[in-house]
Amino acid sequence: KEQYYSEQHSSLINKAYQTLLNPLSRGLYLLELHGVKPAQETDCDGDSVFLTEIMEINEKLAEPKNEDILEEIETVIKVKQEELTKEVTAAFERDDLQEAKKLLAKMKYFANLEDKLKNKKIPS
Amino acid sequence: VAVGDAVPWQVVDHYENPRNVGSLDRKAKNVGTGLVGAPACGDVMKLQVEVDENGKIVDARFKTFGCGSAIASSSLATEWVKGKTVDEALKIKNTDIAKELCLPPVKLHCSMLAEDAIKAALADYKLKQDPKKEESEKKA
């Protein structure tokens, strides 16, 4: 029985650690703690500039593997993620939960791009 | 992977043989472009329609970056809008798409995204036909 509890706690601690380590999951968790649900509604052309940018990066990633382009994309994604993390932090600090929610939604798109990039870099 | 997670063959079909992948000239006056995103899962979907002088959709293309269900939903959407008038296409509901593809509950939002993409594309087309009229209708 001790072992069972230990396993449960160990698993929970791992989950907590991973959640807090990653800025996106950390931000979403903070939203949850404040009782705000993460964005669920479809993003329509209210932000077509942003979505166009995401589309373009996705299209570049879908092209045949090219080391230089991949490096370029990796830098763009990293810079954007750092920017967004700073903005989310600032939003939470001034208690602007709606803004934090919007920014975290943007971060989700970049997190997906990061995953795709990682997969692309795996030697095939 | 649990048995209940089996991907419906309809989704696999659209994923492996997507119909109408590509782009239309977004600058053309008779082309409407809808660009939508799902913030919860980070999927993006672009759907375009080409409308003839009689208000009938003669061509449609899509580009979707996301899960298989999102790709299948938008692929099906482009198939369905072709041959319909703008007003008929506006009646396409996410529930119809989900039913056709046998989408599980957890993927219903993908069909919603496709419905929103259709509406966004048609709204863009309408705006291009008569921008002044659209503006005054918005104010009314």
mmCIF file of N, CA and C in Angstrom, chain A residues 70-123:
data_model
loop_
_atom_site.group_PDB
_atom_site.id
_atom_site.type_symbol
_atom_site.label_atom_id
_atom_site.label_comp_id
_atom_site.label_asym_id
_atom_site.label_seq_id
_atom_site.Cartn_x
_atom_site.Cartn_y
_atom_site.Cartn_z
ATOM 1 N N LEU A 70 15.442 25.124 -42.285
ATOM 2 C CA LEU A 70 15.036 24.606 -40.975
ATOM 3 C C LEU A 70 15.657 25.424 -39.851
ATOM 4 N N GLU A 71 16.929 25.777 -40.048
ATOM 5 C CA GLU A 71 17.604 26.578 -39.020
ATOM 6 C C GLU A 71 16.939 27.932 -38.878
ATOM 7 N N GLU A 72 16.600 28.520 -40.031
ATOM 8 C CA GLU A 72 15.930 29.818 -40.055
ATOM 9 C C GLU A 72 14.609 29.747 -39.304
ATOM 10 N N ILE A 73 13.835 28.713 -39.614
ATOM 11 C CA ILE A 73 12.532 28.540 -38.971
ATOM 12 C C ILE A 73 12.701 28.337 -37.471
ATOM 13 N N GLU A 74 13.708 27.538 -37.111
ATOM 14 C CA GLU A 74 13.943 27.258 -35.696
ATOM 15 C C GLU A 74 14.196 28.555 -34.925
ATOM 16 N N THR A 75 14.982 29.442 -35.528
ATOM 17 C CA THR A 75 15.273 30.720 -34.893
ATOM 18 C C THR A 75 14.009 31.556 -34.749
ATOM 19 N N VAL A 76 13.226 31.624 -35.819
ATOM 20 C CA VAL A 76 11.979 32.399 -35.782
ATOM 21 C C VAL A 76 11.074 31.902 -34.663
ATOM 22 N N ILE A 77 10.897 30.589 -34.593
ATOM 23 C CA ILE A 77 10.007 30.006 -33.582
ATOM 24 C C ILE A 77 10.514 30.322 -32.187
ATOM 25 N N LYS A 78 11.820 30.152 -31.998
ATOM 26 C CA LYS A 78 12.400 30.390 -30.679
ATOM 27 C C LYS A 78 12.204 31.845 -30.244
ATOM 28 N N VAL A 79 12.474 32.761 -31.159
ATOM 29 C CA VAL A 79 12.332 34.188 -30.846
ATOM 30 C C VAL A 79 10.877 34.518 -30.490
ATOM 31 N N LYS A 80 9.963 34.000 -31.297
ATOM 32 C CA LYS A 80 8.541 34.274 -31.041
ATOM 33 C C LYS A 80 8.105 33.715 -29.695
ATOM 34 N N GLN A 81 8.595 32.501 -29.387
ATOM 35 C CA GLN A 81 8.192 31.880 -28.128
ATOM 36 C C GLN A 81 8.713 32.690 -26.944
ATOM 37 N N GLU A 82 9.954 33.192 -27.078
ATOM 38 C CA GLU A 82 10.513 33.994 -25.993
ATOM 39 C C GLU A 82 9.723 35.282 -25.805
ATOM 40 N N GLU A 83 9.402 35.924 -26.950
ATOM 41 C CA GLU A 83 8.600 37.156 -26.911
ATOM 42 C C GLU A 83 7.273 36.921 -26.222
ATOM 43 N N LEU A 84 6.587 35.863 -26.680
ATOM 44 C CA LEU A 84 5.257 35.576 -26.142
ATOM 45 C C LEU A 84 5.325 35.250 -24.652
ATOM 46 N N THR A 85 6.360 34.504 -24.243
ATOM 47 C CA THR A 85 6.503 34.161 -22.826
ATOM 48 C C THR A 85 6.625 35.430 -21.994
ATOM 49 N N LYS A 86 7.432 36.375 -22.495
ATOM 50 C CA LYS A 86 7.584 37.651 -21.773
ATOM 51 C C LYS A 86 6.242 38.369 -21.672
ATOM 52 N N GLU A 87 5.506 38.381 -22.805
ATOM 53 C CA GLU A 87 4.225 39.091 -22.814
ATOM 54 C C GLU A 87 3.210 38.435 -21.890
ATOM 55 N N VAL A 88 3.215 37.103 -21.857
ATOM 56 C CA VAL A 88 2.286 36.398 -20.972
ATOM 57 C C VAL A 88 2.620 36.715 -19.515
ATOM 58 N N THR A 89 3.915 36.696 -19.207
ATOM 59 C CA THR A 89 4.356 37.009 -17.846
ATOM 60 C C THR A 89 3.848 38.390 -17.436
ATOM 61 N N ALA A 90 4.048 39.353 -18.346
ATOM 62 C CA ALA A 90 3.611 40.721 -18.053
ATOM 63 C C ALA A 90 2.098 40.783 -17.849
ATOM 64 N N ALA A 91 1.366 40.043 -18.680
ATOM 65 C CA ALA A 91 -0.097 40.041 -18.565
ATOM 66 C C ALA A 91 -0.538 39.497 -17.211
ATOM 67 N N PHE A 92 0.084 38.387 -16.788
ATOM 68 C CA PHE A 92 -0.268 37.819 -15.477
ATOM 69 C C PHE A 92 0.083 38.785 -14.362
ATOM 70 N N GLU A 93 1.230 39.459 -14.521
ATOM 71 C CA GLU A 93 1.670 40.367 -13.458
ATOM 72 C C GLU A 93 0.704 41.516 -13.248
ATOM 73 N N ARG A 94 0.075 41.969 -14.350
ATOM 74 C CA ARG A 94 -0.893 43.044 -14.140
ATOM 75 C C ARG A 94 -2.333 42.505 -14.101
ATOM 76 N N ASP A 95 -2.445 41.209 -13.872
ATOM 77 C CA ASP A 95 -3.743 40.557 -13.705
ATOM 78 C C ASP A 95 -4.662 40.646 -14.924
ATOM 79 N N ASP A 96 -4.057 40.781 -16.115
ATOM 80 C CA ASP A 96 -4.858 40.852 -17.337
ATOM 81 C C ASP A 96 -5.028 39.434 -17.873
ATOM 82 N N LEU A 97 -5.999 38.719 -17.297
ATOM 83 C CA LEU A 97 -6.153 37.302 -17.622
ATOM 84 C C LEU A 97 -6.639 37.072 -19.046
ATOM 85 N N GLN A 98 -7.455 37.978 -19.556
ATOM 86 C CA GLN A 98 -7.959 37.825 -20.923
ATOM 87 C C GLN A 98 -6.838 37.951 -21.939
ATOM 88 N N GLU A 99 -5.932 38.884 -21.671
ATOM 89 C CA GLU A 99 -4.787 39.050 -22.553
ATOM 90 C C GLU A 99 -3.891 37.818 -22.463
ATOM 91 N N ALA A 100 -3.688 37.327 -21.231
ATOM 92 C CA ALA A 100 -2.873 36.121 -21.045
ATOM 93 C C ALA A 100 -3.468 34.964 -21.842
ATOM 94 N N LYS A 101 -4.790 34.860 -21.779
ATOM 95 C CA LYS A 101 -5.498 33.796 -22.505
ATOM 96 C C LYS A 101 -5.231 33.886 -24.012
ATOM 97 N N LYS A 102 -5.305 35.098 -24.558
ATOM 98 C CA LYS A 102 -5.078 35.299 -26.002
ATOM 99 C C LYS A 102 -3.647 34.922 -26.370
ATOM 100 N N LEU A 103 -2.708 35.373 -25.533
ATOM 101 C CA LEU A 103 -1.294 35.131 -25.814
ATOM 102 C C LEU A 103 -0.970 33.648 -25.716
ATOM 103 N N LEU A 104 -1.569 32.970 -24.749
ATOM 104 C CA LEU A 104 -1.323 31.537 -24.604
ATOM 105 C C LEU A 104 -1.859 30.773 -25.811
ATOM 106 N N ALA A 105 -2.959 31.245 -26.376
ATOM 107 C CA ALA A 105 -3.487 30.622 -27.587
ATOM 108 C C ALA A 105 -2.453 30.725 -28.708
ATOM 109 N N LYS A 106 -1.819 31.900 -28.814
ATOM 110 C CA LYS A 106 -0.780 32.083 -29.840
ATOM 111 C C LYS A 106 0.385 31.140 -29.582
ATOM 112 N N MET A 107 0.720 30.974 -28.310
ATOM 113 C CA MET A 107 1.837 30.098 -27.967
ATOM 114 C C MET A 107 1.569 28.661 -28.382
ATOM 115 N N LYS A 108 0.309 28.274 -28.347
ATOM 116 C CA LYS A 108 -0.045 26.902 -28.717
ATOM 117 C C LYS A 108 0.328 26.629 -30.173
ATOM 118 N N TYR A 109 0.046 27.601 -31.045
ATOM 119 C CA TYR A 109 0.387 27.411 -32.450
ATOM 120 C C TYR A 109 1.888 27.222 -32.621
ATOM 121 N N PHE A 110 2.662 28.028 -31.886
ATOM 122 C CA PHE A 110 4.112 27.915 -31.994
ATOM 123 C C PHE A 110 4.642 26.635 -31.366
ATOM 124 N N ALA A 111 3.969 26.155 -30.316
ATOM 125 C CA ALA A 111 4.376 24.890 -29.705
ATOM 126 C C ALA A 111 4.205 23.748 -30.718
ATOM 127 N N ASN A 112 3.110 23.783 -31.460
ATOM 128 C CA ASN A 112 2.891 22.765 -32.493
ATOM 129 C C ASN A 112 3.975 22.837 -33.554
ATOM 130 N N LEU A 113 4.335 24.057 -33.956
ATOM 131 C CA LEU A 113 5.383 24.225 -34.968
ATOM 132 C C LEU A 113 6.705 23.674 -34.453
ATOM 133 N N GLU A 114 6.959 23.916 -33.169
ATOM 134 C CA GLU A 114 8.197 23.415 -32.570
ATOM 135 C C GLU A 114 8.254 21.889 -32.644
ATOM 136 N N ASP A 115 7.122 21.245 -32.347
ATOM 137 C CA ASP A 115 7.058 19.781 -32.422
ATOM 138 C C ASP A 115 7.296 19.293 -33.845
ATOM 139 N N LYS A 116 6.668 19.970 -34.804
ATOM 140 C CA LYS A 116 6.825 19.560 -36.208
ATOM 141 C C LYS A 116 8.270 19.703 -36.646
ATOM 142 N N LEU A 117 8.890 20.785 -36.203
ATOM 143 C CA LEU A 117 10.282 21.031 -36.550
ATOM 144 C C LEU A 117 11.169 19.920 -35.995
ATOM 145 N N LYS A 118 10.909 19.536 -34.736
ATOM 146 C CA LYS A 118 11.694 18.471 -34.106
ATOM 147 C C LYS A 118 11.582 17.186 -34.918
ATOM 148 N N ASN A 119 10.340 16.872 -35.327
ATOM 149 C CA ASN A 119 10.122 15.653 -36.102
ATOM 150 C C ASN A 119 10.841 15.715 -37.436
ATOM 151 N N LYS A 120 10.877 16.905 -37.998
ATOM 152 C CA LYS A 120 11.498 17.094 -39.302
ATOM 153 C C LYS A 120 13.007 16.871 -39.207
ATOM 154 N N LYS A 121 13.563 17.220 -38.031
ATOM 155 C CA LYS A 121 15.013 17.137 -37.901
ATOM 156 C C LYS A 121 15.496 15.720 -37.653
ATOM 157 N N ILE A 122 14.568 14.842 -37.244
ATOM 158 C CA ILE A 122 14.971 13.451 -36.996
ATOM 159 C C ILE A 122 15.399 12.838 -38.309
ATOM 160 N N PRO A 123 16.586 12.258 -38.348
ATOM 161 C CA PRO A 123 17.059 11.676 -39.620
ATOM 162 C C PRO A 123 16.108 10.574 -40.076
#
